Coordinates of C-alpha atoms in Angstrom, one line a residue:
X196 CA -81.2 144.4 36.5
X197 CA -77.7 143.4 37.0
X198 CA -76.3 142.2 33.8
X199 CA -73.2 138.9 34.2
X200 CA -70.2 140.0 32.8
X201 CA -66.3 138.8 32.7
X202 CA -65.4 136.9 35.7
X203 CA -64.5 139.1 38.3
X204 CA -66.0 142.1 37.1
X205 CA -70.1 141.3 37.8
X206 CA -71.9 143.5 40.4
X207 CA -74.1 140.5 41.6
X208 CA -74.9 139.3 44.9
X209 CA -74.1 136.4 43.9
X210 CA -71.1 136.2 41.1
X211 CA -68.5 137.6 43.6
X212 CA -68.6 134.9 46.7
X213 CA -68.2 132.0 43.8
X214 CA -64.7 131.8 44.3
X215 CA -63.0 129.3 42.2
X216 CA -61.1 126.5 44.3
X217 CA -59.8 123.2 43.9
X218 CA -62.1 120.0 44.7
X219 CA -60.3 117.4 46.7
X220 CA -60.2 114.3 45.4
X221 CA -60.4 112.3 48.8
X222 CA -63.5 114.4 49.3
X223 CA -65.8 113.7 46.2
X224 CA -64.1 109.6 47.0
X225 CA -66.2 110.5 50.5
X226 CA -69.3 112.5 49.0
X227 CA -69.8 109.0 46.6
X228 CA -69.0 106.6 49.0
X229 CA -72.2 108.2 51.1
X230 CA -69.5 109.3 53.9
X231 CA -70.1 113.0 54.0
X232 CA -72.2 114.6 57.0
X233 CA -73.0 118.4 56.1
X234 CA -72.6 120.9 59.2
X235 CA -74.7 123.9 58.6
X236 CA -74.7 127.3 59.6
X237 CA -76.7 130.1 59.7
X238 CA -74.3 131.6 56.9
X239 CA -76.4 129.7 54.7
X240 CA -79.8 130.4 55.9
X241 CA -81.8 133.3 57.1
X242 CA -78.6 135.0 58.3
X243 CA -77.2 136.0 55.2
X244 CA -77.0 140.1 53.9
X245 CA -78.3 138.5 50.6
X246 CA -82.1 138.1 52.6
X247 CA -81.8 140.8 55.5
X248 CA -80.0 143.8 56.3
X249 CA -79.2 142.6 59.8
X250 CA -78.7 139.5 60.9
X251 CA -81.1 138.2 64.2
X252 CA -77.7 138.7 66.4
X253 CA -77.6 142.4 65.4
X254 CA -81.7 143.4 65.7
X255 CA -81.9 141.8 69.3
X256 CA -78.4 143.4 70.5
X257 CA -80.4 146.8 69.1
X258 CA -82.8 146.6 71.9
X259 CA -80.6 145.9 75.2
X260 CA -78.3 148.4 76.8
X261 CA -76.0 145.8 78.3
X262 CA -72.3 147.0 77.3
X263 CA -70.5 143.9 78.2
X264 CA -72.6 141.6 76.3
X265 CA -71.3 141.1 72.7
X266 CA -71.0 137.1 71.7
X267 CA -74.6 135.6 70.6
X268 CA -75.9 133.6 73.9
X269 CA -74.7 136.5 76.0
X270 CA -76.9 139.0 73.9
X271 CA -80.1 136.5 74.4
X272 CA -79.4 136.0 77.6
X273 CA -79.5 140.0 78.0
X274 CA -82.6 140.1 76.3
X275 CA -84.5 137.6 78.1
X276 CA -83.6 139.3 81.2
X277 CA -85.5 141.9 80.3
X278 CA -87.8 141.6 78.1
X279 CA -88.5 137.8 78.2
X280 CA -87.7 134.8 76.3
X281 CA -91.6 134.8 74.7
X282 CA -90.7 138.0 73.0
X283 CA -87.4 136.6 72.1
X284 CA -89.3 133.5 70.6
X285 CA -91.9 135.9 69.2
X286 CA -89.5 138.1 67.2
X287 CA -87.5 134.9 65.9
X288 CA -91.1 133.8 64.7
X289 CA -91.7 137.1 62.8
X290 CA -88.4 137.1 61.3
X291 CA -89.3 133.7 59.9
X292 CA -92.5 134.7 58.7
X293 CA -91.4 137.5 56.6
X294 CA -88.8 135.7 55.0
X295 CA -90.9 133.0 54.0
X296 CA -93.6 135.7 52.6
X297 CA -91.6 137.1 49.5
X298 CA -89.6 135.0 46.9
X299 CA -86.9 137.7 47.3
X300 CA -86.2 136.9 50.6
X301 CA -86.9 133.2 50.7
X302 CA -84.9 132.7 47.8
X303 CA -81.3 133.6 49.2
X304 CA -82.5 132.3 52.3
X305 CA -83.1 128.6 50.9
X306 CA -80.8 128.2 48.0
X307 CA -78.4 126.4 49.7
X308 CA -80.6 124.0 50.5
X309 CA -82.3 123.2 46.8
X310 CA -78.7 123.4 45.6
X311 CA -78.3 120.5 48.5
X312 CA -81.6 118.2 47.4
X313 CA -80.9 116.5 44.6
X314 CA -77.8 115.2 46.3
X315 CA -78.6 112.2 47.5
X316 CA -75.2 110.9 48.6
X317 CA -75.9 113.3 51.4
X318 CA -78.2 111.6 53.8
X319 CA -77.2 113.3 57.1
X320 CA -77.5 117.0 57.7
X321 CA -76.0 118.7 61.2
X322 CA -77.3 122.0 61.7
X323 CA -77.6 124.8 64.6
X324 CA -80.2 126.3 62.3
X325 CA -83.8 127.1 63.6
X326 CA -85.6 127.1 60.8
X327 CA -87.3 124.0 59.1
X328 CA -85.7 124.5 55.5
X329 CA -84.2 121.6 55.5
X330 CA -87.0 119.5 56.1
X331 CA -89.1 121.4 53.0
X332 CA -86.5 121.8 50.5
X333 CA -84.6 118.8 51.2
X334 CA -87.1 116.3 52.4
X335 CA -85.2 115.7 55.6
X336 CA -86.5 113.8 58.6
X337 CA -85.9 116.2 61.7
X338 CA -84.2 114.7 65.0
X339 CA -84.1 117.3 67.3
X340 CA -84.8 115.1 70.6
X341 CA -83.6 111.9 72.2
X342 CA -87.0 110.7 71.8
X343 CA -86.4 111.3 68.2
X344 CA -83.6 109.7 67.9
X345 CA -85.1 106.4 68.1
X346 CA -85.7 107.2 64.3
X347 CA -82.2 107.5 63.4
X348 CA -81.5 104.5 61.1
X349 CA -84.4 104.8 59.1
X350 CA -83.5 104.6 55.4
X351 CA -84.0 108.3 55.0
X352 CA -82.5 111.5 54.8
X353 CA -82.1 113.4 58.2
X354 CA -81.3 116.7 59.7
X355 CA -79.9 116.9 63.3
X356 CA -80.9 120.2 64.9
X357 CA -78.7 120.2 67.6
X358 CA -79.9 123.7 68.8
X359 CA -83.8 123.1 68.4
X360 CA -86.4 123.9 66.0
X361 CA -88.9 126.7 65.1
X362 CA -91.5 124.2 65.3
X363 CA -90.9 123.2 68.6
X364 CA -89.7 126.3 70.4
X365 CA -89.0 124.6 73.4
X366 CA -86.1 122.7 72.2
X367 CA -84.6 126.6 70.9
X368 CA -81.2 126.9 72.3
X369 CA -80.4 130.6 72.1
X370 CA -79.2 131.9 75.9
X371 CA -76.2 131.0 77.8
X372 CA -77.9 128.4 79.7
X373 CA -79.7 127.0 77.1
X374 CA -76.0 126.2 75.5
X375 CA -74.6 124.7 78.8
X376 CA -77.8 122.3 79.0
X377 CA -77.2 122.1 75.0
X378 CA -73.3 120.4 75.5
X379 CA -74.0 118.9 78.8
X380 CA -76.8 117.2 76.5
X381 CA -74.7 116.5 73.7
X382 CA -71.4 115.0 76.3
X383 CA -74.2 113.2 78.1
X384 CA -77.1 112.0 76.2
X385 CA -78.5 109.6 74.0
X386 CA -78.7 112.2 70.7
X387 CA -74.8 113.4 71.7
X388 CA -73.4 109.6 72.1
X389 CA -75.6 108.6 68.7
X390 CA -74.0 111.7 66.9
X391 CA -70.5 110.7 67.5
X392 CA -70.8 107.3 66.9
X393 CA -72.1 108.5 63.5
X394 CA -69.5 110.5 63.2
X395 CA -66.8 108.7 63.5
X396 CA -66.6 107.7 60.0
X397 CA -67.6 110.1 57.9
X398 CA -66.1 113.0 56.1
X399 CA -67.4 116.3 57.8
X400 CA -68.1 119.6 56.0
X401 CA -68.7 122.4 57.6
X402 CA -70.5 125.4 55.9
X403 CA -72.2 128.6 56.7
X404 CA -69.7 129.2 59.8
X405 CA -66.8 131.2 59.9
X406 CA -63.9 130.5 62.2
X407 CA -64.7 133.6 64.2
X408 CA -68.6 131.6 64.3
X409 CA -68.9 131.4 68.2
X410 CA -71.7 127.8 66.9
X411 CA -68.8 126.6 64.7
X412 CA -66.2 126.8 67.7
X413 CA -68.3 125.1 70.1
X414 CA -69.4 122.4 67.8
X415 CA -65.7 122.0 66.7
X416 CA -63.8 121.9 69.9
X417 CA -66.5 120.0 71.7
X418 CA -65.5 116.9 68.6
X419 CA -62.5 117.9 69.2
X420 CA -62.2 116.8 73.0
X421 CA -65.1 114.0 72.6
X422 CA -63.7 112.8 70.0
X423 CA -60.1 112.9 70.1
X424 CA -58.0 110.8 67.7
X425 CA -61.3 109.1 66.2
X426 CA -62.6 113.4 65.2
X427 CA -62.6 112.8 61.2
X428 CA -61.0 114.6 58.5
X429 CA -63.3 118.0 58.3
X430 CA -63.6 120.1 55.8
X431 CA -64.4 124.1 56.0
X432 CA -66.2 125.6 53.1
X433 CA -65.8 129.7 54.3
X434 CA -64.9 132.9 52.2
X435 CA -62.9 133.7 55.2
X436 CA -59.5 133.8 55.8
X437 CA -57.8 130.4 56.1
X438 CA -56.7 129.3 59.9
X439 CA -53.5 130.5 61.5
X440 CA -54.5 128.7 64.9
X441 CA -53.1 125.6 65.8
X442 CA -56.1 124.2 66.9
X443 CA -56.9 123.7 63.6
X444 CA -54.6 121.3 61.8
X445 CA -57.1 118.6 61.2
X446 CA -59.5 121.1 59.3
X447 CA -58.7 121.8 55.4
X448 CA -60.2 125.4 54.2
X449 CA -62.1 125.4 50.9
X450 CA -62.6 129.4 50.3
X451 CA -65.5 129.7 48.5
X452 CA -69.5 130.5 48.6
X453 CA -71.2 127.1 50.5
X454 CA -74.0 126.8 47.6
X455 CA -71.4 127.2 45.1
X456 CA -69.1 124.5 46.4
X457 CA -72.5 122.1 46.4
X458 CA -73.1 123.3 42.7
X459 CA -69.3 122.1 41.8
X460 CA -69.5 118.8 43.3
X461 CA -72.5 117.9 41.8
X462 CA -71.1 119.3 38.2
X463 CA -68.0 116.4 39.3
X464 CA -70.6 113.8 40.1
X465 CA -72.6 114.0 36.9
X466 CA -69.5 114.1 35.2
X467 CA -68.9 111.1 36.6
X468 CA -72.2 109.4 35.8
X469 CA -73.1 109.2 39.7
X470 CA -75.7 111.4 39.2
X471 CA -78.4 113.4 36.6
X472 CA -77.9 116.9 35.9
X473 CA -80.8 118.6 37.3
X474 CA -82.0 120.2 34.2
X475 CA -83.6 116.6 33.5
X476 CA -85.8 117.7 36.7
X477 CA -86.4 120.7 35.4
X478 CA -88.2 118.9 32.3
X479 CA -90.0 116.4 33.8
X480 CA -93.0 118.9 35.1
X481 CA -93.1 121.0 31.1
X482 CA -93.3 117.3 30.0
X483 CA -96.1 116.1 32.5
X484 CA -98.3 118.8 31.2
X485 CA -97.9 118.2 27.7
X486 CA -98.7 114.3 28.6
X487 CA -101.4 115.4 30.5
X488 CA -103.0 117.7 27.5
X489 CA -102.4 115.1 25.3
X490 CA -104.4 112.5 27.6
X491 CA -107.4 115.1 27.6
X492 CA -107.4 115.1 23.8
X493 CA -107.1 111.2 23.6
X494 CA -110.4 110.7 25.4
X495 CA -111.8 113.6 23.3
X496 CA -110.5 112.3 19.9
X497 CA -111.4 108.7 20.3
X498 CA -115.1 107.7 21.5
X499 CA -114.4 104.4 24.4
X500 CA -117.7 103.6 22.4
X501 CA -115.8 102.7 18.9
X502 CA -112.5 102.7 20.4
X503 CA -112.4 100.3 24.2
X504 CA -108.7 99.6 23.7
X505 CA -108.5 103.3 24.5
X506 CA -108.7 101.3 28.0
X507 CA -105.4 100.7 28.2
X508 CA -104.2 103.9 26.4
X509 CA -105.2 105.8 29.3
X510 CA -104.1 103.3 31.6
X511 CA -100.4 103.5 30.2
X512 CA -100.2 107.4 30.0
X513 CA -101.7 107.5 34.0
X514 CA -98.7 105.3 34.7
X515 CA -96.4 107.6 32.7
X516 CA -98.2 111.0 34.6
X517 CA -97.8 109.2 37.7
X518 CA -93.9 108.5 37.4
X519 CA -93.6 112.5 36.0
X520 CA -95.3 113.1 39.2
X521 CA -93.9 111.2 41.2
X522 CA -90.6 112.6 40.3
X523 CA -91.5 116.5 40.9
X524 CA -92.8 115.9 44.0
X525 CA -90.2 113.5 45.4
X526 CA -87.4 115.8 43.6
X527 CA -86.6 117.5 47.1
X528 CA -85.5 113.9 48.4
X529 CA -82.6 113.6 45.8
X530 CA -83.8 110.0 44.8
X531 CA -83.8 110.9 40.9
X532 CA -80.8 112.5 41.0
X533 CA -79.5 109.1 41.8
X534 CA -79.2 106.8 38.5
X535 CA -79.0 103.8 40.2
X536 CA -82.2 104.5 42.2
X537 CA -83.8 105.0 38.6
X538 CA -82.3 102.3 37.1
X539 CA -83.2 99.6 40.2
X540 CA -86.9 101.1 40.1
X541 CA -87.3 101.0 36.7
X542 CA -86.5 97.1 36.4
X543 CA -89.1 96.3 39.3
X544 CA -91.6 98.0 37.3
X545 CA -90.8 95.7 34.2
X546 CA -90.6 92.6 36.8
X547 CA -94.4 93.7 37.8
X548 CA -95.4 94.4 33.9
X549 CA -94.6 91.0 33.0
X550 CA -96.1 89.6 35.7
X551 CA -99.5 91.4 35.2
X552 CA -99.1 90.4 31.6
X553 CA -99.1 86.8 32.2
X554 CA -101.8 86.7 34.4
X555 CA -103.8 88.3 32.0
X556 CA -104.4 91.6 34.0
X557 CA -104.1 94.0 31.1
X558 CA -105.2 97.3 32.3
X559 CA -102.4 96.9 35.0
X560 CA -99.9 95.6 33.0
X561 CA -100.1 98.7 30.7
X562 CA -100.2 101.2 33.6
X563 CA -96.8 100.0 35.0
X564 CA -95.6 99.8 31.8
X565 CA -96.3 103.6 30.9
X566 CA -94.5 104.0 34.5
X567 CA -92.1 102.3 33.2
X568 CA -91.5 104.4 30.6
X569 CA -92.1 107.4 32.9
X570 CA -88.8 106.2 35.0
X571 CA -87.0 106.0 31.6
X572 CA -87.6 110.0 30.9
X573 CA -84.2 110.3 33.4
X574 CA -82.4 107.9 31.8
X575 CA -82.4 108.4 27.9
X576 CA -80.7 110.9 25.7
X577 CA -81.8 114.4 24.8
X578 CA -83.4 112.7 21.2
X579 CA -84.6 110.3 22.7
X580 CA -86.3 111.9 25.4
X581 CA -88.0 114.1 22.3
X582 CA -89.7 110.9 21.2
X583 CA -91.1 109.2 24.2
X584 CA -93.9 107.1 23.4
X585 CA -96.9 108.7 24.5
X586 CA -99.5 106.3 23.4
X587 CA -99.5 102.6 23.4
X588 CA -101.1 99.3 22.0
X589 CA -100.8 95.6 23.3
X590 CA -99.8 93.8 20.4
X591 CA -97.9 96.9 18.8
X592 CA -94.3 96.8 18.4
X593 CA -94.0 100.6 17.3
X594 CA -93.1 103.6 19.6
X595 CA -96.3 105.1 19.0
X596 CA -95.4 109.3 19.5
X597 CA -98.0 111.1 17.6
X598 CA -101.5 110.9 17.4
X599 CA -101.4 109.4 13.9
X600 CA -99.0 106.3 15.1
X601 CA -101.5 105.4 17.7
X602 CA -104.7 105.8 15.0
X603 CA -103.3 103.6 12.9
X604 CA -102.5 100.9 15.7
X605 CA -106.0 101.7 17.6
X606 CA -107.8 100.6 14.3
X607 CA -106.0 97.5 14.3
X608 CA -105.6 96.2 18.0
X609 CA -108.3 93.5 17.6
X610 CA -106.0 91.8 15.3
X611 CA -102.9 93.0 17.5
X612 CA -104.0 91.1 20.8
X613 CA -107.0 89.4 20.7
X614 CA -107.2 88.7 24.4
X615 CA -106.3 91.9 25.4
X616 CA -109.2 93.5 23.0
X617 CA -111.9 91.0 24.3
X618 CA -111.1 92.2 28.0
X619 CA -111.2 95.9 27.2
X620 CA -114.5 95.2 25.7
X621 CA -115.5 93.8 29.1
X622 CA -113.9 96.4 30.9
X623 CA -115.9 99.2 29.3
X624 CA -119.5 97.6 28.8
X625 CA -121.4 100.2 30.2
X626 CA -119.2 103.2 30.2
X627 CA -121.1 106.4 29.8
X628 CA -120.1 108.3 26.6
X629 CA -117.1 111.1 27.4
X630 CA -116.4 109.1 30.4
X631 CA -112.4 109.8 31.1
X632 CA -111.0 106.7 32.2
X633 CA -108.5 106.7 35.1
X634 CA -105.9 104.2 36.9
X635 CA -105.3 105.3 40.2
X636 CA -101.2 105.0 41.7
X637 CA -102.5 102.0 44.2
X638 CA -99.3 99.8 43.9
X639 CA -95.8 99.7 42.6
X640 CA -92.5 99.8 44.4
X641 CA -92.9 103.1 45.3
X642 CA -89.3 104.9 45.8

């Protein structure tokens, strides 16, 4: 095991390519205004040194003999004359596969992209990428058509894969005529006319590419003549050399590692308060399980026979699992990163709590208030987050964390809410005894 030592000095993979560099201002204005479109290359994917040896590029150009063929669609195009593009396809498949079946691999391979998730200022991803790691790790929609860019303006986040996708191998643009149909595509078509329209007003950053990338100089200079004047300010994030060529002045250098320059701009952003560190995340699933232990015991500890405000107990901690859930699974998306997103969701489930309250629907009411609650987990401090109240009550006006809070106000809620306590006697005539009672997530405001 490599151990970290002073900067500059660790043998790491990774320590060496996080180069320190200075964040533009302008660009973290354009990352919180929503402006920024990621361009991604293969350099931070699958065709890293940090996952294989050799790169695809270099294990196909092993197995042709054609001397003049050197850039990327020339070596395809060599391949598929003779041995076919279904082996070409097959091979890109296998590569894939073995990534994907070892951590050590698919960790390198994908860290870019969890670095990317819980940015959700970043709703538009550009990539010549085949693989589908942006749609798993960052919850992105994928428009790789013009059929599918009828989706476009959905309210979610989406990755363009201007060169096809590995789940639809027909759309993979690898040879030299598959990039010729690719541009004449892009000049001509809905998905190219779409895409610069987009474009046109957003901050572009381009990482994974050098500027020796044969992908990055056709994306580039293609902008570049579509686009003209209107060809917005564009960033390059590269631990290559800076440009000499005057073709291009418009494009500022940032010489650093890609995932590293994600990890600094979201260290800016939640200095800022724009958005939650993601240890908080990293919480929220050791916290679920402890809730969800807890809940276990609850039902075991208190008999629904003696105890049928226990009713609403287990309503309020389903609602409060359900938000812990909720936020692991919908991590990917970058939505909880986001405290406004909390904050608005959180006050539409106190809108709905009060509501269900005043119509009397008590088992509701306390599930979207423990949801409530849930939401809340993001937003608190460290010490308060320590004393989140796991049990609740109607009628009690105590944060009720341990087991001996909520015995004491269980003894007493037919006193604390009478209405509430006739109800839960209703609610529970007939219950066997050690039935586990259970609010299923049928409604909210889901984000």
């Amino acid at each position: 095991m490599t151990s970290h030592t002073e900067a500059g000095s660790c043998s790491c993979a990774h320590c060496p390519t996080q180069v320190s560099f200075e964040l533009p201002e302008r660009l973290i204005e354009a990352f919180i205004a929503g402006n920024v479109v990621i361009f991604a290359g293969a350099g931070m994917s699958t065709e890293t040194r940090r996952v294989l040896p050799t790169t695809f590029y270099e294990e196909i150009l092993s197995g042709i003999t054609a001397e003049n063929a050197t850039g990327f669609a020339e070596v395809m195009t060599s391949f598929c004359a003779t041995r076919g593009r279904s082996e070409l396809l097959l091979r890109l498949r296998r590569r894939f596969d073995l990534i994907d079946s070892f951590p050590e691999l698919r960790g390198p391979a994908t860290s870019f992209h969890r670095e990317l998730s819980t940015v959700h200022l970043v709703q538009d991803i550009v990539t010549t990428n085949w693989d589908s790691y942006f749609e798993r790790h960052c919850g992105a929609l994928p428009i790789v058509t013009d059929l599918d860019f009828a989706f476009w303006s959905l309210p979610v986040r989406k990755v363009y894969k201007i060169h096809g996708s590995i789940n639809n191998v027909g759309t993979i643009v690898a040879t030299e005529e598959d990039y010729r149909k690719c541009y004449r595509r892009l000049r001509d078509g809905v998905l190219g006319a779409s895409l610069k329209l987009m474009l046109a007003t957003k901050t572009l950053v381009f990482v994974g590419y050098s500027l020796r990338d044969d992908d990055f100089n056709r994306i580039y200079n293609y902008l570049k003549r579509d686009m003209g004047e209107l060809l917005p300010r564009s960033y390059l994030v590269t631990l290559s050399d800076r440009p000499r060529d005057n073709g291009f002045q418009q494009l500022t250098t940032i010489q650093t590692d890609g995932t590293f320059f994600i990890t600094c701009v979201k260290k800016r952003l939640v200095e800022l308060g724009i958005m939650l560190p993601d240890r908080l995340l990293d919480e929220v699933d050791e916290s679920h399980e402890t809730i969800r232990n807890q809940h276990r015991h609850m039902h075991e500890e208190f008999p629904l026979a003696t105890y049928p405000d226990l009713i609403y107990a287990a309503s309020y901690q389903d609602g409060l699992m359900h938000a812990l859930q909720r936020m692991v699974t919908r991590c990917s998306t970058g939505y909880y990163s986001h405290r406004c997103n909390v904050e608005a969701v959180m006050r539409e489930y106190k809108v709905l709590y009060e509501q269900a309250l005043s119509a009397e629907n008590y088992w509701d009411a306390a599930y979207l208030r423990g949801y409530a609650v849930g939401l809340s987990f993001l937003l608190v401090g460290d010490e308060q987050r320590k004393q989140l109240p796991v049990y609740f009550v109607f009628g009690s006006d105590k944060e009720l964390v341990t087991v001996e809070d909520f015995r004491r106000e269980l003894d007493r809620a037919a006193s604390l809410h009478t209405q509430a306590h006739e109800e839960a006697l209703r609610l529970v005539q007939g219950a066997e005894s050690g039935t586990e009672l259970y609010h299923p997530p049928h409604f909210g405001p889901w984000a």
